[in-house]
Short mmCIF file of C-alpha atoms and ligand atoms in Angstrom, two decimals:
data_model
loop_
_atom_site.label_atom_id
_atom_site.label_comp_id
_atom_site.label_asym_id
_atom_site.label_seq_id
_atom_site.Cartn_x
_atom_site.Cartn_y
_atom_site.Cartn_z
CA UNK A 1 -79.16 47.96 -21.70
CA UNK A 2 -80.53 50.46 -19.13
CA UNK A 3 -82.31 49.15 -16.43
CA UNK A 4 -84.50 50.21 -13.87
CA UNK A 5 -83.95 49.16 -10.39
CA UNK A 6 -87.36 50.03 -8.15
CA UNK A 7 -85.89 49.72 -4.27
CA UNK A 8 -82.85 49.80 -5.55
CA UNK A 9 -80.84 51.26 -2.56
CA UNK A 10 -82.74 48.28 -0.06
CA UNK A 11 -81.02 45.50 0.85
CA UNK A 12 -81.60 43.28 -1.94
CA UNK A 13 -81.64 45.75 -4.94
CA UNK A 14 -78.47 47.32 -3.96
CA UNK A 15 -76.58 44.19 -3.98
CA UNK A 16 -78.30 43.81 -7.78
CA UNK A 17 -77.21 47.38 -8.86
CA UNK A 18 -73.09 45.83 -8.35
CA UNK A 19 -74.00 43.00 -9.94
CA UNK A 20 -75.51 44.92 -12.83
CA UNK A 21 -72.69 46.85 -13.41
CA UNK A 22 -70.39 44.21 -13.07
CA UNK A 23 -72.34 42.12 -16.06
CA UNK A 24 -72.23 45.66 -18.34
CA UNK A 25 -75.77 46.95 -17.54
CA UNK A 26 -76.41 50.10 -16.90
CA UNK A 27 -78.56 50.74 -13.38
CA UNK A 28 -80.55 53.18 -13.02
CA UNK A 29 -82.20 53.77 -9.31
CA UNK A 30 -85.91 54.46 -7.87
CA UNK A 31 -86.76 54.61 -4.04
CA UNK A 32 -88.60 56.63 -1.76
CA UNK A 33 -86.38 55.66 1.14
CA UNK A 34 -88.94 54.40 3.09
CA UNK A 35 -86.95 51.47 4.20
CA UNK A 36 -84.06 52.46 3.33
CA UNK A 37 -80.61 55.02 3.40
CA UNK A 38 -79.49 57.41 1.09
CA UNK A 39 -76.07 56.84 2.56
CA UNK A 40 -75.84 53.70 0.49
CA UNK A 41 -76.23 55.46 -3.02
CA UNK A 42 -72.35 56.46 -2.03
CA UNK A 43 -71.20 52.82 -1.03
CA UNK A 44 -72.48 51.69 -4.37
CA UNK A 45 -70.59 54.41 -6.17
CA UNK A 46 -67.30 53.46 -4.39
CA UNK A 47 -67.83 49.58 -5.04
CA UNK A 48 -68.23 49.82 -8.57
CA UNK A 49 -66.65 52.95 -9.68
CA UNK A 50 -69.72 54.73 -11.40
CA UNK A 51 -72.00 56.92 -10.85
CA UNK A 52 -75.27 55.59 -10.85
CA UNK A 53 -78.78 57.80 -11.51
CA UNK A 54 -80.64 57.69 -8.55
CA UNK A 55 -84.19 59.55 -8.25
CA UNK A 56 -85.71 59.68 -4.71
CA UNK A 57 -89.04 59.16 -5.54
CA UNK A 58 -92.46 56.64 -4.96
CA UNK A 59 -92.97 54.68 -8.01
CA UNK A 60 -96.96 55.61 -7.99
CA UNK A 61 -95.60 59.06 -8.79
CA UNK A 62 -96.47 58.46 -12.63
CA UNK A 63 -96.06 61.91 -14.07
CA UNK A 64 -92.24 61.95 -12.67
CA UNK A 65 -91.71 57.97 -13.43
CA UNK A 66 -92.68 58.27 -17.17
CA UNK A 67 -90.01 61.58 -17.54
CA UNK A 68 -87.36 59.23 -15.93
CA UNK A 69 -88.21 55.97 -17.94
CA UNK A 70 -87.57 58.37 -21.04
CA UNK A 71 -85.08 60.26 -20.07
CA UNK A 72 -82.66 57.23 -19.37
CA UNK A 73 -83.69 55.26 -21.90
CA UNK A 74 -84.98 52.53 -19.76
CA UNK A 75 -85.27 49.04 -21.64
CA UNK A 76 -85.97 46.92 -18.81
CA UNK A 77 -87.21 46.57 -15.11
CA UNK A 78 -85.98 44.79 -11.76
CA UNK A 79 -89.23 45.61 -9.16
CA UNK A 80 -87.94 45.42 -5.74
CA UNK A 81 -89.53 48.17 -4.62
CA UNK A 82 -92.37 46.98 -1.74
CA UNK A 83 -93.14 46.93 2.04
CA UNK A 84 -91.75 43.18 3.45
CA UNK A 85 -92.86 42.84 7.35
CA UNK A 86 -94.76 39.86 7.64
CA UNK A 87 -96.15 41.33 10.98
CA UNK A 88 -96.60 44.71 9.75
CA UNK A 89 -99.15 43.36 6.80
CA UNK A 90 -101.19 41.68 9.18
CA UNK A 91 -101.74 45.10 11.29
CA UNK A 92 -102.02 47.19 8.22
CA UNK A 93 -103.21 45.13 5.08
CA UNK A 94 -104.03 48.43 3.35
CA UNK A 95 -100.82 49.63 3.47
CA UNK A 96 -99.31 46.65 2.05
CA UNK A 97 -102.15 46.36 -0.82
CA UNK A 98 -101.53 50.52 -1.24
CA UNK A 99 -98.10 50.25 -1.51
CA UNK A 100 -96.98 47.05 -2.96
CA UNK A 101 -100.40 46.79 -5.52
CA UNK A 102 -101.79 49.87 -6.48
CA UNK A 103 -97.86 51.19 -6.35
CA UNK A 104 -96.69 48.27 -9.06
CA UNK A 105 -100.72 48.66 -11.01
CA UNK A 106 -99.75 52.60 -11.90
CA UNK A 107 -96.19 51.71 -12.66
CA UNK A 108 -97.12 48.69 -14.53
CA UNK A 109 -99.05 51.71 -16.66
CA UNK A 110 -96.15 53.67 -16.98
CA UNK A 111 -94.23 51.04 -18.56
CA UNK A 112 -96.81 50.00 -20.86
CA UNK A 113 -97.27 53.28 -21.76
CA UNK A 114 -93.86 53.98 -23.21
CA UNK A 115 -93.53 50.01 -24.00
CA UNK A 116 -91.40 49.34 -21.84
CA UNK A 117 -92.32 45.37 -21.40
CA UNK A 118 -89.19 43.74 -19.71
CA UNK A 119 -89.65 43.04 -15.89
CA UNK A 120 -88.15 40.60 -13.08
CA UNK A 121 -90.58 41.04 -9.89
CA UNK A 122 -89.35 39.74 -6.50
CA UNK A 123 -91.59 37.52 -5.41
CA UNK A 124 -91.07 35.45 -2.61
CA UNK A 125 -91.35 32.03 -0.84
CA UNK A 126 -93.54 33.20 1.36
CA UNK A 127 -96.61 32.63 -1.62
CA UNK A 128 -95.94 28.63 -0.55
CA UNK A 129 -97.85 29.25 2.52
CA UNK A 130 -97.35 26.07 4.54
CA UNK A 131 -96.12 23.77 1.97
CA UNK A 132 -97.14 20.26 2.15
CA UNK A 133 -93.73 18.79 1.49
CA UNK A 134 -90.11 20.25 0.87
CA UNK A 135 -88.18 20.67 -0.98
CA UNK A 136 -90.99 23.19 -2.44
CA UNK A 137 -90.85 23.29 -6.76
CA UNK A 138 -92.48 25.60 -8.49
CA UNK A 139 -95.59 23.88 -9.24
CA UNK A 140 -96.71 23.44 -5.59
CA UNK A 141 -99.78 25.27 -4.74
CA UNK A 142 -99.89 28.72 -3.82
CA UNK A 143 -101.24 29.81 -0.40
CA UNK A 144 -100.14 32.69 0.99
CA UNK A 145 -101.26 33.02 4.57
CA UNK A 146 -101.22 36.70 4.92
CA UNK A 147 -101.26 40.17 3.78
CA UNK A 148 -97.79 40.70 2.24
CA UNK A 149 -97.62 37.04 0.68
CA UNK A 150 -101.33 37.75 -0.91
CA UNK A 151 -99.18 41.12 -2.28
CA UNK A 152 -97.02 39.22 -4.14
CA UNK A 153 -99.15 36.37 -5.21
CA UNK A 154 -101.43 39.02 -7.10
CA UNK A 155 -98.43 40.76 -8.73
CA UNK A 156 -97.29 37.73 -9.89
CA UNK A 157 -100.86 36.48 -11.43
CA UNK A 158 -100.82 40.20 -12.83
CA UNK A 159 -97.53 39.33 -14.76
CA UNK A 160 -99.18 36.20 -16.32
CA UNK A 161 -102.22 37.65 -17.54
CA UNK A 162 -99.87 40.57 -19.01
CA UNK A 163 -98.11 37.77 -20.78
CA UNK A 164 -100.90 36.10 -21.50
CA UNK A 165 -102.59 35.59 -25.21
CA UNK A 166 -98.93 36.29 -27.70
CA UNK A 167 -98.21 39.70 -25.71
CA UNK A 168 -95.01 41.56 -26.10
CA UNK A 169 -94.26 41.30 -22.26
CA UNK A 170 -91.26 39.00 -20.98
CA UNK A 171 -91.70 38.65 -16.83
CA UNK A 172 -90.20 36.73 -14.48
CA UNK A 173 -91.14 35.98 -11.39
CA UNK A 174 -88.38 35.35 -9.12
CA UNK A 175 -89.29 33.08 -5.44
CA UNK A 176 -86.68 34.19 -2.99
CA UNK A 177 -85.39 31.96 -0.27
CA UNK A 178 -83.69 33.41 2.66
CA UNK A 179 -81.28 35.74 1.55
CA UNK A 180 -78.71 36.75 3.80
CA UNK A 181 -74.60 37.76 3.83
CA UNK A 182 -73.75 40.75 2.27
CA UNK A 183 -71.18 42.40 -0.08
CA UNK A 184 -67.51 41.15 0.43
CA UNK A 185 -66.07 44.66 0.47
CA UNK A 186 -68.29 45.02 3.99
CA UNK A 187 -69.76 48.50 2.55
CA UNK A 188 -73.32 47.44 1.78
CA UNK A 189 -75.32 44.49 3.38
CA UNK A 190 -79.08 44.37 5.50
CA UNK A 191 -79.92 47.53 7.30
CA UNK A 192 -82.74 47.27 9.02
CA UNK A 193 -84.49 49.83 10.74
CA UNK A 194 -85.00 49.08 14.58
CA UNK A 195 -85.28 45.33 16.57
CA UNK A 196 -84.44 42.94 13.55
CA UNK A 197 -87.48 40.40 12.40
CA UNK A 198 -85.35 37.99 10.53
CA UNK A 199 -83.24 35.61 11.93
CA UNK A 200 -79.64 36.15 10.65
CA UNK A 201 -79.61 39.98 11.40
CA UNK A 202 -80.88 39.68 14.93
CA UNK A 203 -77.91 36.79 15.75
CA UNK A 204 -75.49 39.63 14.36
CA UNK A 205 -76.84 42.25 16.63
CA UNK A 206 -76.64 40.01 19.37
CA UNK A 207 -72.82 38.79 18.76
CA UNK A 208 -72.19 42.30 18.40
CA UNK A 209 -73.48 43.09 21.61
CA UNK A 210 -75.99 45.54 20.76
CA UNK A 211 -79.00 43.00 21.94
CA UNK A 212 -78.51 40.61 24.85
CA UNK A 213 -79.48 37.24 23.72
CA UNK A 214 -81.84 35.54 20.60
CA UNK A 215 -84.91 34.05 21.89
CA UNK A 216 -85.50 30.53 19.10
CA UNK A 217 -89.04 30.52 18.64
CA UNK A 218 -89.74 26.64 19.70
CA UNK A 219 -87.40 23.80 19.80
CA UNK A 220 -90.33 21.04 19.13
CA UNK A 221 -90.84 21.04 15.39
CA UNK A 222 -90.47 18.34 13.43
CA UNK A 223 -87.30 18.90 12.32
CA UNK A 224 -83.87 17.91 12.61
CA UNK A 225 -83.44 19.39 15.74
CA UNK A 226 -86.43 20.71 16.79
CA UNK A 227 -86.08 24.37 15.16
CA UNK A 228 -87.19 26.14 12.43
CA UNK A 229 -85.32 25.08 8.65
CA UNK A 230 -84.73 27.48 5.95
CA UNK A 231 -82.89 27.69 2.78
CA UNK A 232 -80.61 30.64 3.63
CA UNK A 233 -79.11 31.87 0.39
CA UNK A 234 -76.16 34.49 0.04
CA UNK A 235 -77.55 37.66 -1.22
CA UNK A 236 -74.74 38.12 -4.37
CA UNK A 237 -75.85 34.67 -5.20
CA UNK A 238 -79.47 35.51 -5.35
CA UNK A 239 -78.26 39.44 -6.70
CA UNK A 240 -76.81 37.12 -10.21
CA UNK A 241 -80.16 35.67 -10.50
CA UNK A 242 -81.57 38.78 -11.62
CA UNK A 243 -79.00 39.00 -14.44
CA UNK A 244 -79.66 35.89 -15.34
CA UNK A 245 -83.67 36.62 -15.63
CA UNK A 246 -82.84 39.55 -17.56
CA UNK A 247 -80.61 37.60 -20.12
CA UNK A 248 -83.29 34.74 -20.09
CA UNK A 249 -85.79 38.01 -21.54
CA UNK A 250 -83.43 39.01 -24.07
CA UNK A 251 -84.33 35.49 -25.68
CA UNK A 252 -87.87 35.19 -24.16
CA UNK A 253 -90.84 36.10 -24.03
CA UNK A 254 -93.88 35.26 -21.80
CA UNK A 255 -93.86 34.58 -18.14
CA UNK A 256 -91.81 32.14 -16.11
CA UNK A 257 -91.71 31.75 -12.59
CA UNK A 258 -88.21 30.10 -10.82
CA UNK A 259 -87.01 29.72 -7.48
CA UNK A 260 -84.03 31.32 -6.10
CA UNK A 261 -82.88 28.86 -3.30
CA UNK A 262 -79.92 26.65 -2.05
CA UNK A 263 -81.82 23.90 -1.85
CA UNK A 264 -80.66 23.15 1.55
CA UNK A 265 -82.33 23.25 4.80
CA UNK A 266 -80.09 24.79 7.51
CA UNK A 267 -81.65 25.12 11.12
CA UNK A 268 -81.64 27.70 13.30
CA UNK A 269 -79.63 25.91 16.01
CA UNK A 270 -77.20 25.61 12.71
CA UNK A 271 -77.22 28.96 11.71
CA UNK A 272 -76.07 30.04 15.20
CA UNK A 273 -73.14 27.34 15.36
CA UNK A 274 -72.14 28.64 11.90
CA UNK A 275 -72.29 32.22 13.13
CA UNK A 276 -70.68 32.01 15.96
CA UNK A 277 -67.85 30.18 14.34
CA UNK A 278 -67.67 32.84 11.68
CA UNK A 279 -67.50 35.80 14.01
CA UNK A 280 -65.37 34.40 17.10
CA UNK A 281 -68.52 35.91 19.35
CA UNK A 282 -70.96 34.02 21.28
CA UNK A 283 -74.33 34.45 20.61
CA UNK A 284 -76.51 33.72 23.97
CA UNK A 285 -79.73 32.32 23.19
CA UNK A 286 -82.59 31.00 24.41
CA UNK A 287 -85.72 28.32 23.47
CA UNK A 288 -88.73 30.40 23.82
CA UNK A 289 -92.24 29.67 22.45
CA UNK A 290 -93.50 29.48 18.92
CA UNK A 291 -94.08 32.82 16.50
CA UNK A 292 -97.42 32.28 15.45
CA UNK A 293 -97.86 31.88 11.63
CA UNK A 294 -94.04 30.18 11.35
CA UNK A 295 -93.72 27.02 9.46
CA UNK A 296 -91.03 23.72 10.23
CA UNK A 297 -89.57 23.54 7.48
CA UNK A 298 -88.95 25.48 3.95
CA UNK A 299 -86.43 24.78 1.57
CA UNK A 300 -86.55 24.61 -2.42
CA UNK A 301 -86.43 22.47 -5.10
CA UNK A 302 -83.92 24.65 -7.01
CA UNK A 303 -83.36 22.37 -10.32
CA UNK A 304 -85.57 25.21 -12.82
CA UNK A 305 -83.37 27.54 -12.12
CA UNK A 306 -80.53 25.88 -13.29
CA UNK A 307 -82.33 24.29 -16.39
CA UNK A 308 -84.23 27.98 -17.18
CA UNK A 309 -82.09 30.17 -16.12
CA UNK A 310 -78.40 28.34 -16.13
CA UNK A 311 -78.42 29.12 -12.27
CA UNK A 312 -77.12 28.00 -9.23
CA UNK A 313 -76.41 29.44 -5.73
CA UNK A 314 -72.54 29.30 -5.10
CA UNK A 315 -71.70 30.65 -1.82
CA UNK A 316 -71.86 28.32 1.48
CA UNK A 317 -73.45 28.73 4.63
CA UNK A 318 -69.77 29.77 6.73
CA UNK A 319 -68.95 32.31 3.44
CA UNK A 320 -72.60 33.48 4.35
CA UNK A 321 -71.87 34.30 8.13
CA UNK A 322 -68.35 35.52 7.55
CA UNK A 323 -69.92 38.34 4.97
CA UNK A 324 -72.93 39.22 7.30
CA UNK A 325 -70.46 39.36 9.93
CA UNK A 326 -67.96 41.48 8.14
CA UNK A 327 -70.58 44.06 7.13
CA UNK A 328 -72.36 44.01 11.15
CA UNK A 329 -68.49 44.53 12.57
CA UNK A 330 -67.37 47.73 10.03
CA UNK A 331 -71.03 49.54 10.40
CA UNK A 332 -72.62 49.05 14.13
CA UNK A 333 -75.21 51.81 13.40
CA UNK A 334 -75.75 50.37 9.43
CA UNK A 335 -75.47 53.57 6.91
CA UNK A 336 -75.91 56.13 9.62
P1 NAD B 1 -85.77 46.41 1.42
O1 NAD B 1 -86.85 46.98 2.26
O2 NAD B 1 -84.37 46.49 1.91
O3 NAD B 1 -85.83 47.06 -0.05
C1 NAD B 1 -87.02 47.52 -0.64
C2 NAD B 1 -86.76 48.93 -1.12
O4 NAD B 1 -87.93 49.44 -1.77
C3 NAD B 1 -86.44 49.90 0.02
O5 NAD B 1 -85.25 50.60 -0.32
C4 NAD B 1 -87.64 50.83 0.08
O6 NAD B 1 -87.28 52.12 0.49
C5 NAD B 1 -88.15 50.79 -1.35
N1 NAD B 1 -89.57 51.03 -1.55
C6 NAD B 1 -90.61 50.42 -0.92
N2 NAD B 1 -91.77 50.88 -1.41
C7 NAD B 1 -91.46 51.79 -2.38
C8 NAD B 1 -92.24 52.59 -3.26
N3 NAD B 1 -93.57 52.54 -3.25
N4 NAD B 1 -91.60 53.38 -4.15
C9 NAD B 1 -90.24 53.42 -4.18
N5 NAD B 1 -89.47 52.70 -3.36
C10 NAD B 1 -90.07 51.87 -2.47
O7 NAD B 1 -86.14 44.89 1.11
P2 NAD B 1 -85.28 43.74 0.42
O8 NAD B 1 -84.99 42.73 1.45
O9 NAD B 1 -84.19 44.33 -0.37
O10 NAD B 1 -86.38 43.13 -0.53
C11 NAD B 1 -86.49 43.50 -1.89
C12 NAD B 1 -87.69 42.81 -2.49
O11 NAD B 1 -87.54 41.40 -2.32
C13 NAD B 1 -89.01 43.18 -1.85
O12 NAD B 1 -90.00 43.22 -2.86
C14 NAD B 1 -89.28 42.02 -0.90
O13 NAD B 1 -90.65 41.86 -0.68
C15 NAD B 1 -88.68 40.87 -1.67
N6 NAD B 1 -88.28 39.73 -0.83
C16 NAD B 1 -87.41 39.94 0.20
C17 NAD B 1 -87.03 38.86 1.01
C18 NAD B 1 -86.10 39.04 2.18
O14 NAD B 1 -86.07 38.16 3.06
N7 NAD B 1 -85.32 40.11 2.25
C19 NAD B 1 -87.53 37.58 0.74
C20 NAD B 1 -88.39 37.41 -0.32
C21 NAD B 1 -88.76 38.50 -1.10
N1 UFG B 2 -86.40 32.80 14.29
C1 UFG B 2 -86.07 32.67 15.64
N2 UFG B 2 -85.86 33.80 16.35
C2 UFG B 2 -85.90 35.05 15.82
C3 UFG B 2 -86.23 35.18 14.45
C4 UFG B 2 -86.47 34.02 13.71
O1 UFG B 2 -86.01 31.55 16.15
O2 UFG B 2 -85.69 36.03 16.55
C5 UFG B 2 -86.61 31.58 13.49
C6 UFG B 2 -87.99 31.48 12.88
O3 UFG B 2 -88.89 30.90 13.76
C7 UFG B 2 -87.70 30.65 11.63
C8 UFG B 2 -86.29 31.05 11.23
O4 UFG B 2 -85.71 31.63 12.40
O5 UFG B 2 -87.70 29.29 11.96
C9 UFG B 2 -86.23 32.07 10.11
O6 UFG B 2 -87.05 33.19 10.45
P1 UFG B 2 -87.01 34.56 9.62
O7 UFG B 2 -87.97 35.49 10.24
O8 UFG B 2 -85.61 35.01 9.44
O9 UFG B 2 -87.49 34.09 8.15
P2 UFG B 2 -88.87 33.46 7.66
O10 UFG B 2 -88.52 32.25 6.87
O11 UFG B 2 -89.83 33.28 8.76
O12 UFG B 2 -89.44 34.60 6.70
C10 UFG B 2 -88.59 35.33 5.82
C11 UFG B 2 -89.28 36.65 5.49
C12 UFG B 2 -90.52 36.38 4.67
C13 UFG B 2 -90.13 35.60 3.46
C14 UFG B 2 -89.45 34.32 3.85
C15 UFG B 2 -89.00 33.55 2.64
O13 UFG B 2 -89.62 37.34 6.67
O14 UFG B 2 -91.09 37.58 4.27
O15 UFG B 2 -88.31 34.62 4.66
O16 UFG B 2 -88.28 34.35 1.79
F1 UFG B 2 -91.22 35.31 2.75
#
């Protein structure tokens, strides 16, 4: 089966192109780079020993995306491709709606067009808003509290009214955690572009001594130990999950929508201990005050994963560090 990987060469999708191969699928790639390095198209060729299409490209470009989905004799989709600063979408909502709406709307065309009616769309936890309990299943309500959640709340509701009424489509909408590690081999993993926003790749700058310290934004939430919880989940674990989805459409049609979570809660006072044991650096840090828009606590309820998907996250929290810290050691500057 040939498969089309939008933001394929980002730090998710990339990890999902080995995975593909691995599992006998053939990848084909789509991105227009705008978060991303060309310099990891060759990483991908060394890990997995093929060459693998890649088209530099925006997916609103129809009249080139229709020639491609033809030409390779594409049978199904994995949409990555979107914009995924939080604080970005607040200062430019259009952008976000532009690029991660109208984008996936023409494309969504495309596809239909040449029936073409097999997608997985990463969506995120970030649609859960500010849930009122953990762990978070996926029948809480959705409440996306700002521009990039709304992005993928709408692209998911798009996929259910595709599906809707004994259509042809199969979607699923995939909820991603808190993905984090990277490829064992240390070649591909997060790159991102400037002062990190995330939590895992900014303690990695700062044990390799490219920042000075972390500043933990508040140490008085009700949690364990007064800092933020998340379900951080190793990105090969949540990179299987897409093969999984697309096996689940071989059999299925309609729309389903699963988590892709631990199901634990690890803090960020955690996360650093865990680090710092993995790497053999210190990481100094300090309590600063809250971001605004942050929430305690956010882990998921990961059990219809398993029972839809026959899923399960495998890698632990120290395996986690140990690959994020392997990948941060052999490429200080990334893919540059
Ligand atoms: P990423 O930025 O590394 O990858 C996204 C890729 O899409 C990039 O390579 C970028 O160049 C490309 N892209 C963006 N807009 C495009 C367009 N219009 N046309 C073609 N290519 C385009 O991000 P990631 O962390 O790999 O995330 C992948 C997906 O998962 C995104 O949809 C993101 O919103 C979602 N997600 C990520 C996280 C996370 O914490 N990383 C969590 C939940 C959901
Ligand atoms: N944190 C710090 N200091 C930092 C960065 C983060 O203390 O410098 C804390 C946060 O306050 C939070 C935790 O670390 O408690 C995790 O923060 P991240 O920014 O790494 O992750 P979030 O859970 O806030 O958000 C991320 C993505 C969202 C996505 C969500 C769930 O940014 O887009 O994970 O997938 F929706």
């Amino acid at each position: 089966m040939n498969v089309l990987v939008t933001g394929g060469l980002g730090y998710i999708g990339s990890h999902t192109v080995v995975e593909l191969v691995a599992a006998g699928y053939k990848p084909v790639i789509v991105d227009s780079l705008v978060n991303s390095n060309r310099g990891c198209l060759s990483r991908l060729h060394t890990i997995t020993n093929s060459e693998i299409p890649f088209y530099h490209m925006d997916i609103s470009d129809s009249t080139k995306m229709r020639q491609i989905l033809s030409k390779e004799k594409i049978t199904g989709v994995i949409h990555f491709a979107a914009l995924k600063a939080v604080g970005e979408s607040v200062a430019k909502p259009l952008s976000y709606y532009a690029n991660n709406v109208s984008s996936t709307i023409s494309f969504l065309e495309d596809l239909e067009h040449l029936g073409i009616r097999q997608v997985v769309f990463s969506s995120s936890a970030t649609v859960y808003g500010n849930p009122k309990s953990v762990p978070i299943s996926e029948d809480f309500e959705v409440h996306a509290i700002n521009p990039y959640g709304k992005t993928k709340s709408i692209i998911e509701e798009l996929g259910r009214d595709l599906c809707a009424n004994d259509s042809p489509w199969a979607w699923v909408n995939l909820r991603y955690f808190n993905p984090i590690g990277a490829h064992e081999s240390g070649l591909i993993g997060e790159d991102p572009k400037g002062i990190p926003n995330n939590l895992l790749p900014y303690i990695a700058k700062v044990a390799a001594g490219s920042l000075p310290e972390l500043v933990v934004f508040g140490d008085d939430w009700p949690t364990i130990d007064g800092t933020g919880v998340r379900d951080y989940i190793h990105v090969v674990d949540l990179a299987k999950g897409h093969i999984e989805a697309l096996r689940y459409m071989e059999r299925n049609r309609g729309e389903v929508t699963v988590n892709l979570g631990t199901g634990s809660g690890v803090s960020v006072l955690e996360l650093i201990s865990a680090f710092e044991k993995a790497s053999g650096r210190k990481v100094p840090y300090r309590i600063g005050p809250r971001r605004q828009g942050d929430i305690a606590e956010c882990f998921a309820d990961s059990t219809k994963a398993l029972k839809i998907l026959n899923w399960r996250a495998h890698f632990n929290l120290e395996r986690m560090c140990q690959d994020s810290w392997r990948w941060q050691a052999q490429n200080q500057r990334g893919y540059e």
